[in-house]
PDB file of C-alpha atoms in Angstrom:
ATOM      1  CA  UNK A   4     -25.496 -38.292  98.737  1.00 68.00           C
ATOM      2  CA  UNK A   5     -26.985 -39.339  95.412  1.00 79.00           C
ATOM      3  CA  UNK A   6     -25.634 -37.734  92.258  1.00 86.00           C
ATOM      4  CA  UNK A   7     -27.123 -37.680  88.799  1.00 92.00           C
ATOM      5  CA  UNK A   8     -24.973 -36.841  85.811  1.00 95.00           C
ATOM      6  CA  UNK A   9     -25.913 -35.376  82.475  1.00 96.00           C
ATOM      7  CA  UNK A  10     -23.890 -34.475  79.363  1.00 97.00           C
ATOM      8  CA  UNK A  11     -23.698 -30.751  78.697  1.00 97.00           C
ATOM      9  CA  UNK A  12     -26.187 -29.772  75.993  1.00 97.00           C
ATOM     10  CA  UNK A  13     -28.185 -26.790  74.820  1.00 96.00           C
ATOM     11  CA  UNK A  14     -30.966 -27.990  77.121  1.00 96.00           C
ATOM     12  CA  UNK A  15     -28.914 -27.627  80.319  1.00 97.00           C
ATOM     13  CA  UNK A  16     -26.562 -24.860  79.156  1.00 97.00           C
ATOM     14  CA  UNK A  17     -28.145 -22.441  81.655  1.00 97.00           C
ATOM     15  CA  UNK A  18     -27.200 -24.789  84.509  1.00 97.00           C
ATOM     16  CA  UNK A  19     -23.599 -24.837  83.277  1.00 97.00           C
ATOM     17  CA  UNK A  20     -23.630 -21.053  82.958  1.00 95.00           C
ATOM     18  CA  UNK A  21     -24.965 -20.629  86.479  1.00 95.00           C
ATOM     19  CA  UNK A  22     -22.414 -23.057  87.942  1.00 95.00           C
ATOM     20  CA  UNK A  23     -19.471 -21.302  86.260  1.00 93.00           C
ATOM     21  CA  UNK A  24     -20.729 -17.846  87.201  1.00 91.00           C
ATOM     22  CA  UNK A  25     -19.641 -14.502  85.723  1.00 86.00           C
ATOM     23  CA  UNK A  26     -15.939 -15.421  85.989  1.00 85.00           C
ATOM     24  CA  UNK A  27     -16.326 -18.509  83.816  1.00 88.00           C
ATOM     25  CA  UNK A  28     -15.183 -20.867  86.603  1.00 88.00           C
ATOM     26  CA  UNK A  29     -11.523 -19.782  86.705  1.00 84.00           C
ATOM     27  CA  UNK A  30     -10.436 -16.448  85.231  1.00 84.00           C
ATOM     28  CA  UNK A  31     -12.618 -16.692  82.148  1.00 89.00           C
ATOM     29  CA  UNK A  32     -11.547 -20.207  81.232  1.00 93.00           C
ATOM     30  CA  UNK A  33     -14.966 -21.707  80.389  1.00 95.00           C
ATOM     31  CA  UNK A  34     -13.078 -25.014  80.215  1.00 94.00           C
ATOM     32  CA  UNK A  35     -11.313 -24.212  76.954  1.00 95.00           C
ATOM     33  CA  UNK A  36      -7.712 -24.295  78.255  1.00 93.00           C
ATOM     34  CA  UNK A  37      -6.934 -27.823  77.055  1.00 94.00           C
ATOM     35  CA  UNK A  38      -8.802 -27.531  73.762  1.00 95.00           C
ATOM     36  CA  UNK A  39      -7.259 -24.582  71.907  1.00 94.00           C
ATOM     37  CA  UNK A  40      -3.856 -22.950  71.285  1.00 92.00           C
ATOM     38  CA  UNK A  41      -2.504 -21.030  74.266  1.00 91.00           C
ATOM     39  CA  UNK A  42      -2.592 -17.673  72.470  1.00 93.00           C
ATOM     40  CA  UNK A  43      -6.251 -18.176  71.469  1.00 93.00           C
ATOM     41  CA  UNK A  44      -7.136 -19.146  75.013  1.00 92.00           C
ATOM     42  CA  UNK A  45      -5.431 -16.068  76.446  1.00 92.00           C
ATOM     43  CA  UNK A  46      -7.028 -13.671  73.967  1.00 91.00           C
ATOM     44  CA  UNK A  47     -10.449 -15.241  74.472  1.00 90.00           C
ATOM     45  CA  UNK A  48     -10.565 -15.217  78.277  1.00 91.00           C
ATOM     46  CA  UNK A  49     -14.105 -14.506  79.338  1.00 93.00           C
ATOM     47  CA  UNK A  50     -16.671 -13.994  76.599  1.00 93.00           C
ATOM     48  CA  UNK A  51     -14.494 -15.427  73.815  1.00 94.00           C
ATOM     49  CA  UNK A  52     -13.932 -18.746  75.556  1.00 95.00           C
ATOM     50  CA  UNK A  53     -17.557 -18.892  76.614  1.00 95.00           C
ATOM     51  CA  UNK A  54     -18.614 -18.424  73.003  1.00 95.00           C
ATOM     52  CA  UNK A  55     -16.269 -21.191  71.855  1.00 96.00           C
ATOM     53  CA  UNK A  56     -17.696 -23.622  74.400  1.00 96.00           C
ATOM     54  CA  UNK A  57     -21.246 -22.717  73.461  1.00 96.00           C
ATOM     55  CA  UNK A  58     -20.425 -23.322  69.797  1.00 96.00           C
ATOM     56  CA  UNK A  59     -19.146 -26.807  70.633  1.00 95.00           C
ATOM     57  CA  UNK A  60     -22.352 -27.569  72.458  1.00 96.00           C
ATOM     58  CA  UNK A  61     -24.526 -26.134  69.685  1.00 96.00           C
ATOM     59  CA  UNK A  62     -22.825 -28.518  67.235  1.00 96.00           C
ATOM     60  CA  UNK A  63     -23.794 -31.452  69.435  1.00 94.00           C
ATOM     61  CA  UNK A  64     -20.206 -32.073  70.500  1.00 94.00           C
ATOM     62  CA  UNK A  65     -19.719 -33.949  73.771  1.00 96.00           C
ATOM     63  CA  UNK A  66     -17.794 -31.584  76.054  1.00 96.00           C
ATOM     64  CA  UNK A  67     -18.297 -33.048  79.508  1.00 97.00           C
ATOM     65  CA  UNK A  68     -20.690 -33.917  82.308  1.00 97.00           C
ATOM     66  CA  UNK A  69     -22.657 -31.939  84.865  1.00 97.00           C
ATOM     67  CA  UNK A  70     -23.267 -33.449  88.303  1.00 95.00           C
ATOM     68  CA  UNK A  71     -26.648 -32.789  89.875  1.00 95.00           C
ATOM     69  CA  UNK A  72     -28.242 -33.161  93.249  1.00 90.00           C
ATOM     70  CA  UNK A  73     -31.918 -32.872  92.427  1.00 89.00           C
ATOM     71  CA  UNK A  74     -32.197 -30.012  89.941  1.00 92.00           C
ATOM     72  CA  UNK A  75     -29.097 -28.163  91.151  1.00 91.00           C
ATOM     73  CA  UNK A  76     -25.830 -28.498  89.206  1.00 94.00           C
ATOM     74  CA  UNK A  77     -23.059 -28.942  91.771  1.00 93.00           C
ATOM     75  CA  UNK A  78     -20.133 -29.871  89.588  1.00 93.00           C
ATOM     76  CA  UNK A  79     -18.630 -30.153  86.136  1.00 96.00           C
ATOM     77  CA  UNK A  80     -16.094 -32.480  84.558  1.00 96.00           C
ATOM     78  CA  UNK A  81     -14.535 -32.058  81.122  1.00 96.00           C
ATOM     79  CA  UNK A  82     -13.564 -35.331  79.485  1.00 97.00           C
ATOM     80  CA  UNK A  83     -13.368 -36.999  76.110  1.00 97.00           C
ATOM     81  CA  UNK A  84     -10.924 -38.624  73.684  1.00 97.00           C
ATOM     82  CA  UNK A  85      -7.411 -37.406  74.432  1.00 97.00           C
ATOM     83  CA  UNK A  86      -7.085 -36.121  70.852  1.00 96.00           C
ATOM     84  CA  UNK A  87      -9.582 -33.373  71.677  1.00 96.00           C
ATOM     85  CA  UNK A  88      -7.179 -31.844  74.225  1.00 96.00           C
ATOM     86  CA  UNK A  89      -4.023 -30.921  72.254  1.00 95.00           C
ATOM     87  CA  UNK A  90      -2.609 -28.914  75.172  1.00 94.00           C
ATOM     88  CA  UNK A  91      -1.845 -32.217  76.921  1.00 95.00           C
ATOM     89  CA  UNK A  92       0.723 -33.116  74.292  1.00 91.00           C
ATOM     90  CA  UNK A  93       2.317 -29.687  74.562  1.00 91.00           C
ATOM     91  CA  UNK A  94       3.159 -30.550  78.158  1.00 92.00           C
ATOM     92  CA  UNK A  95       6.330 -32.530  78.856  1.00 93.00           C
ATOM     93  CA  UNK A  96       4.790 -33.733  82.109  1.00 95.00           C
ATOM     94  CA  UNK A  97       1.472 -34.885  80.637  1.00 96.00           C
ATOM     95  CA  UNK A  98       2.597 -36.024  77.181  1.00 95.00           C
ATOM     96  CA  UNK A  99       1.443 -39.428  75.967  1.00 96.00           C
ATOM     97  CA  UNK A 100       2.971 -42.451  77.651  1.00 96.00           C
ATOM     98  CA  UNK A 101       1.947 -44.825  74.838  1.00 96.00           C
ATOM     99  CA  UNK A 102      -0.317 -45.009  71.806  1.00 95.00           C
ATOM    100  CA  UNK A 103      -3.293 -46.612  73.530  1.00 96.00           C
ATOM    101  CA  UNK A 104      -6.684 -45.025  72.900  1.00 96.00           C
ATOM    102  CA  UNK A 105      -7.740 -43.217  76.073  1.00 97.00           C
ATOM    103  CA  UNK A 106     -10.369 -40.774  77.249  1.00 97.00           C
ATOM    104  CA  UNK A 107      -8.856 -37.950  79.274  1.00 98.00           C
ATOM    105  CA  UNK A 108     -10.386 -36.362  82.358  1.00 97.00           C
ATOM    106  CA  UNK A 109      -8.907 -32.874  82.203  1.00 96.00           C
ATOM    107  CA  UNK A 110     -10.956 -30.600  84.421  1.00 94.00           C
ATOM    108  CA  UNK A 111     -13.225 -30.457  87.462  1.00 92.00           C
ATOM    109  CA  UNK A 112     -15.173 -27.523  88.775  1.00 91.00           C
ATOM    110  CA  UNK A 113     -17.158 -27.965  91.975  1.00 88.00           C
ATOM    111  CA  UNK A 114     -19.525 -25.361  93.385  1.00 86.00           C
ATOM    112  CA  UNK A 115     -17.747 -23.535  96.218  1.00 83.00           C
ATOM    113  CA  UNK A 116     -20.283 -24.612  98.826  1.00 77.00           C
ATOM    114  CA  UNK A 117     -19.698 -28.301  97.972  1.00 74.00           C
ATOM    115  CA  UNK A 118     -15.912 -28.431  97.955  1.00 80.00           C
ATOM    116  CA  UNK A 119     -13.961 -30.641 100.400  1.00 74.00           C
ATOM    117  CA  UNK A 120     -17.004 -32.824 101.029  1.00 73.00           C
ATOM    118  CA  UNK A 121     -16.002 -35.843  98.958  1.00 74.00           C
ATOM    119  CA  UNK A 122     -18.103 -34.815  95.980  1.00 82.00           C
ATOM    120  CA  UNK A 123     -15.297 -35.262  93.430  1.00 83.00           C
ATOM    121  CA  UNK A 124     -14.827 -38.924  94.397  1.00 87.00           C
ATOM    122  CA  UNK A 125     -18.545 -39.621  94.006  1.00 90.00           C
ATOM    123  CA  UNK A 126     -18.516 -37.726  90.726  1.00 91.00           C
ATOM    124  CA  UNK A 127     -15.536 -39.743  89.468  1.00 92.00           C
ATOM    125  CA  UNK A 128     -17.343 -43.002  90.144  1.00 92.00           C
ATOM    126  CA  UNK A 129     -20.321 -41.786  88.107  1.00 93.00           C
ATOM    127  CA  UNK A 130     -17.938 -40.715  85.330  1.00 95.00           C
ATOM    128  CA  UNK A 131     -16.429 -44.214  85.282  1.00 94.00           C
ATOM    129  CA  UNK A 132     -19.900 -45.726  84.965  1.00 93.00           C
ATOM    130  CA  UNK A 133     -20.823 -43.338  82.152  1.00 95.00           C
ATOM    131  CA  UNK A 134     -17.587 -44.014  80.248  1.00 95.00           C
ATOM    132  CA  UNK A 135     -18.061 -47.757  80.565  1.00 93.00           C
ATOM    133  CA  UNK A 136     -21.512 -47.520  79.018  1.00 93.00           C
ATOM    134  CA  UNK A 137     -20.020 -45.519  76.138  1.00 93.00           C
ATOM    135  CA  UNK A 138     -17.505 -48.264  75.414  1.00 93.00           C
ATOM    136  CA  UNK A 139     -14.440 -46.389  76.688  1.00 96.00           C
ATOM    137  CA  UNK A 140     -11.622 -48.833  77.431  1.00 96.00           C
ATOM    138  CA  UNK A 141      -9.156 -46.621  79.325  1.00 97.00           C
ATOM    139  CA  UNK A 142      -9.768 -43.479  81.367  1.00 97.00           C
ATOM    140  CA  UNK A 143      -6.812 -41.225  82.106  1.00 97.00           C
ATOM    141  CA  UNK A 144      -6.521 -38.399  84.646  1.00 96.00           C
ATOM    142  CA  UNK A 145      -3.872 -35.859  85.660  1.00 96.00           C
ATOM    143  CA  UNK A 146      -4.528 -34.968  89.308  1.00 94.00           C
ATOM    144  CA  UNK A 147      -2.500 -32.960  91.800  1.00 91.00           C
ATOM    145  CA  UNK A 148      -0.654 -35.060  94.381  1.00 91.00           C
ATOM    146  CA  UNK A 149       0.125 -32.900  97.371  1.00 82.00           C
ATOM    147  CA  UNK A 150       0.355 -33.269 101.139  1.00 75.00           C
ATOM    148  CA  UNK A 151      -0.617 -29.631 101.543  1.00 60.00           C
ATOM    149  CA  UNK A 152      -3.732 -29.715 103.709  1.00 56.00           C
ATOM    150  CA  UNK A 153      -5.314 -26.526 102.375  1.00 58.00           C
ATOM    151  CA  UNK A 154      -4.261 -26.614  98.748  1.00 54.00           C
ATOM    152  CA  UNK A 155      -6.238 -23.923  96.861  1.00 54.00           C
ATOM    153  CA  UNK A 156      -9.107 -25.508  94.912  1.00 57.00           C
ATOM    154  CA  UNK A 157      -8.663 -22.983  92.103  1.00 57.00           C
ATOM    155  CA  UNK A 158      -5.253 -24.553  91.338  1.00 59.00           C
ATOM    156  CA  UNK A 159      -6.533 -28.137  91.434  1.00 70.00           C
ATOM    157  CA  UNK A 160      -8.812 -28.080  88.427  1.00 80.00           C
ATOM    158  CA  UNK A 161      -7.490 -31.465  87.280  1.00 90.00           C
ATOM    159  CA  UNK A 162      -8.617 -33.074  90.530  1.00 88.00           C
ATOM    160  CA  UNK A 163      -6.798 -34.576  93.507  1.00 88.00           C
ATOM    161  CA  UNK A 164      -4.721 -37.758  93.562  1.00 91.00           C
ATOM    162  CA  UNK A 165      -6.617 -39.145  96.553  1.00 90.00           C
ATOM    163  CA  UNK A 166      -9.968 -38.903  94.761  1.00 89.00           C
ATOM    164  CA  UNK A 167      -8.631 -40.782  91.740  1.00 93.00           C
ATOM    165  CA  UNK A 168      -7.157 -43.508  93.950  1.00 93.00           C
ATOM    166  CA  UNK A 169     -10.455 -43.890  95.790  1.00 91.00           C
ATOM    167  CA  UNK A 170     -12.228 -44.249  92.448  1.00 91.00           C
ATOM    168  CA  UNK A 171      -9.933 -47.127  91.446  1.00 92.00           C
ATOM    169  CA  UNK A 172      -7.359 -45.350  89.263  1.00 95.00           C
ATOM    170  CA  UNK A 173      -3.729 -46.514  89.284  1.00 96.00           C
ATOM    171  CA  UNK A 174      -0.596 -44.500  88.659  1.00 97.00           C
ATOM    172  CA  UNK A 175       0.679 -45.113  85.114  1.00 97.00           C
ATOM    173  CA  UNK A 176       3.508 -42.573  84.955  1.00 97.00           C
ATOM    174  CA  UNK A 177       5.021 -39.707  86.942  1.00 96.00           C
ATOM    175  CA  UNK A 178       7.318 -37.125  85.397  1.00 95.00           C
ATOM    176  CA  UNK A 179       6.805 -34.595  88.176  1.00 93.00           C
ATOM    177  CA  UNK A 180       6.667 -35.095  91.959  1.00 92.00           C
ATOM    178  CA  UNK A 181       3.141 -33.672  92.126  1.00 92.00           C
ATOM    179  CA  UNK A 182       1.623 -34.559  88.715  1.00 93.00           C
ATOM    180  CA  UNK A 183       1.058 -38.279  88.152  1.00 96.00           C
ATOM    181  CA  UNK A 184      -0.766 -39.698  85.150  1.00 97.00           C
ATOM    182  CA  UNK A 185      -3.505 -42.000  86.451  1.00 97.00           C
ATOM    183  CA  UNK A 186      -5.323 -44.700  84.516  1.00 97.00           C
ATOM    184  CA  UNK A 187      -8.300 -46.964  84.941  1.00 97.00           C
ATOM    185  CA  UNK A 188      -8.974 -49.853  82.564  1.00 96.00           C
ATOM    186  CA  UNK A 189     -12.697 -50.376  82.213  1.00 93.00           C
ATOM    187  CA  UNK A 190     -14.377 -53.752  82.030  1.00 78.00           C
ATOM    188  CA  UNK A 191     -16.870 -53.952  79.162  1.00 62.00           C
ATOM    189  CA  UNK A 192     -20.470 -53.952  80.350  1.00 51.00           C
ATOM    190  CA  UNK A 193     -22.040 -57.330  79.656  1.00 40.00           C
ATOM    191  CA  UNK A 194     -25.416 -57.323  77.916  1.00 36.00           C
ATOM    192  CA  UNK A 195     -27.535 -60.416  78.503  1.00 36.00           C
ATOM    193  CA  UNK A 196     -29.645 -61.606  75.568  1.00 36.00           C
ATOM    194  CA  UNK A 197     -33.281 -62.307  76.394  1.00 39.00           C
ATOM    195  CA  UNK A 198     -33.832 -64.173  73.104  1.00 40.00           C
ATOM    196  CA  UNK A 199     -34.884 -67.765  73.844  1.00 41.00           C
ATOM    197  CA  UNK A 200     -32.456 -70.434  72.696  1.00 38.00           C
ATOM    198  CA  UNK A 201     -34.002 -72.564  69.921  1.00 39.00           C
TER     199      UNK A 201
END
């Protein structure tokens, strides 16, 4: 299937809101878990976290990408410079492995009716293309690596290992049996000059 992606903005906020539903994707998260202190996240579950995300968007801050099929938003991915997700460095498992500048892919949310259909792999490939056009040099992800056939999607918000592998990511570190750190080094997009040579 063909996917189109679009950065979250005030223009498509309603699509994001509809995709996340009244529960805010997962227990009132509204994709703020990685961005704020744990106590603020817990106290803001639901409307508080939703308000925080909407404030980011209103300020023109890049928060992530929506995946569309036609006019319907089927999925969401939160990504950006690793510095914007301080909760990563509070984790012993996902702490930095070096000082290289990376963009982190921290969260996926796929509409229930589209899960387990390969959508996340297609989405990841579009994310790679988008990041390359933005000049990102390294993408980093933190998927779940499990052999469990029916692993609950609600506990795999960072994505699945298999999807990252299929999108070209390589394992860069592993401090837990099920939580590798995956990386993809992007090749700069070449721009051909159409100016005639004198």
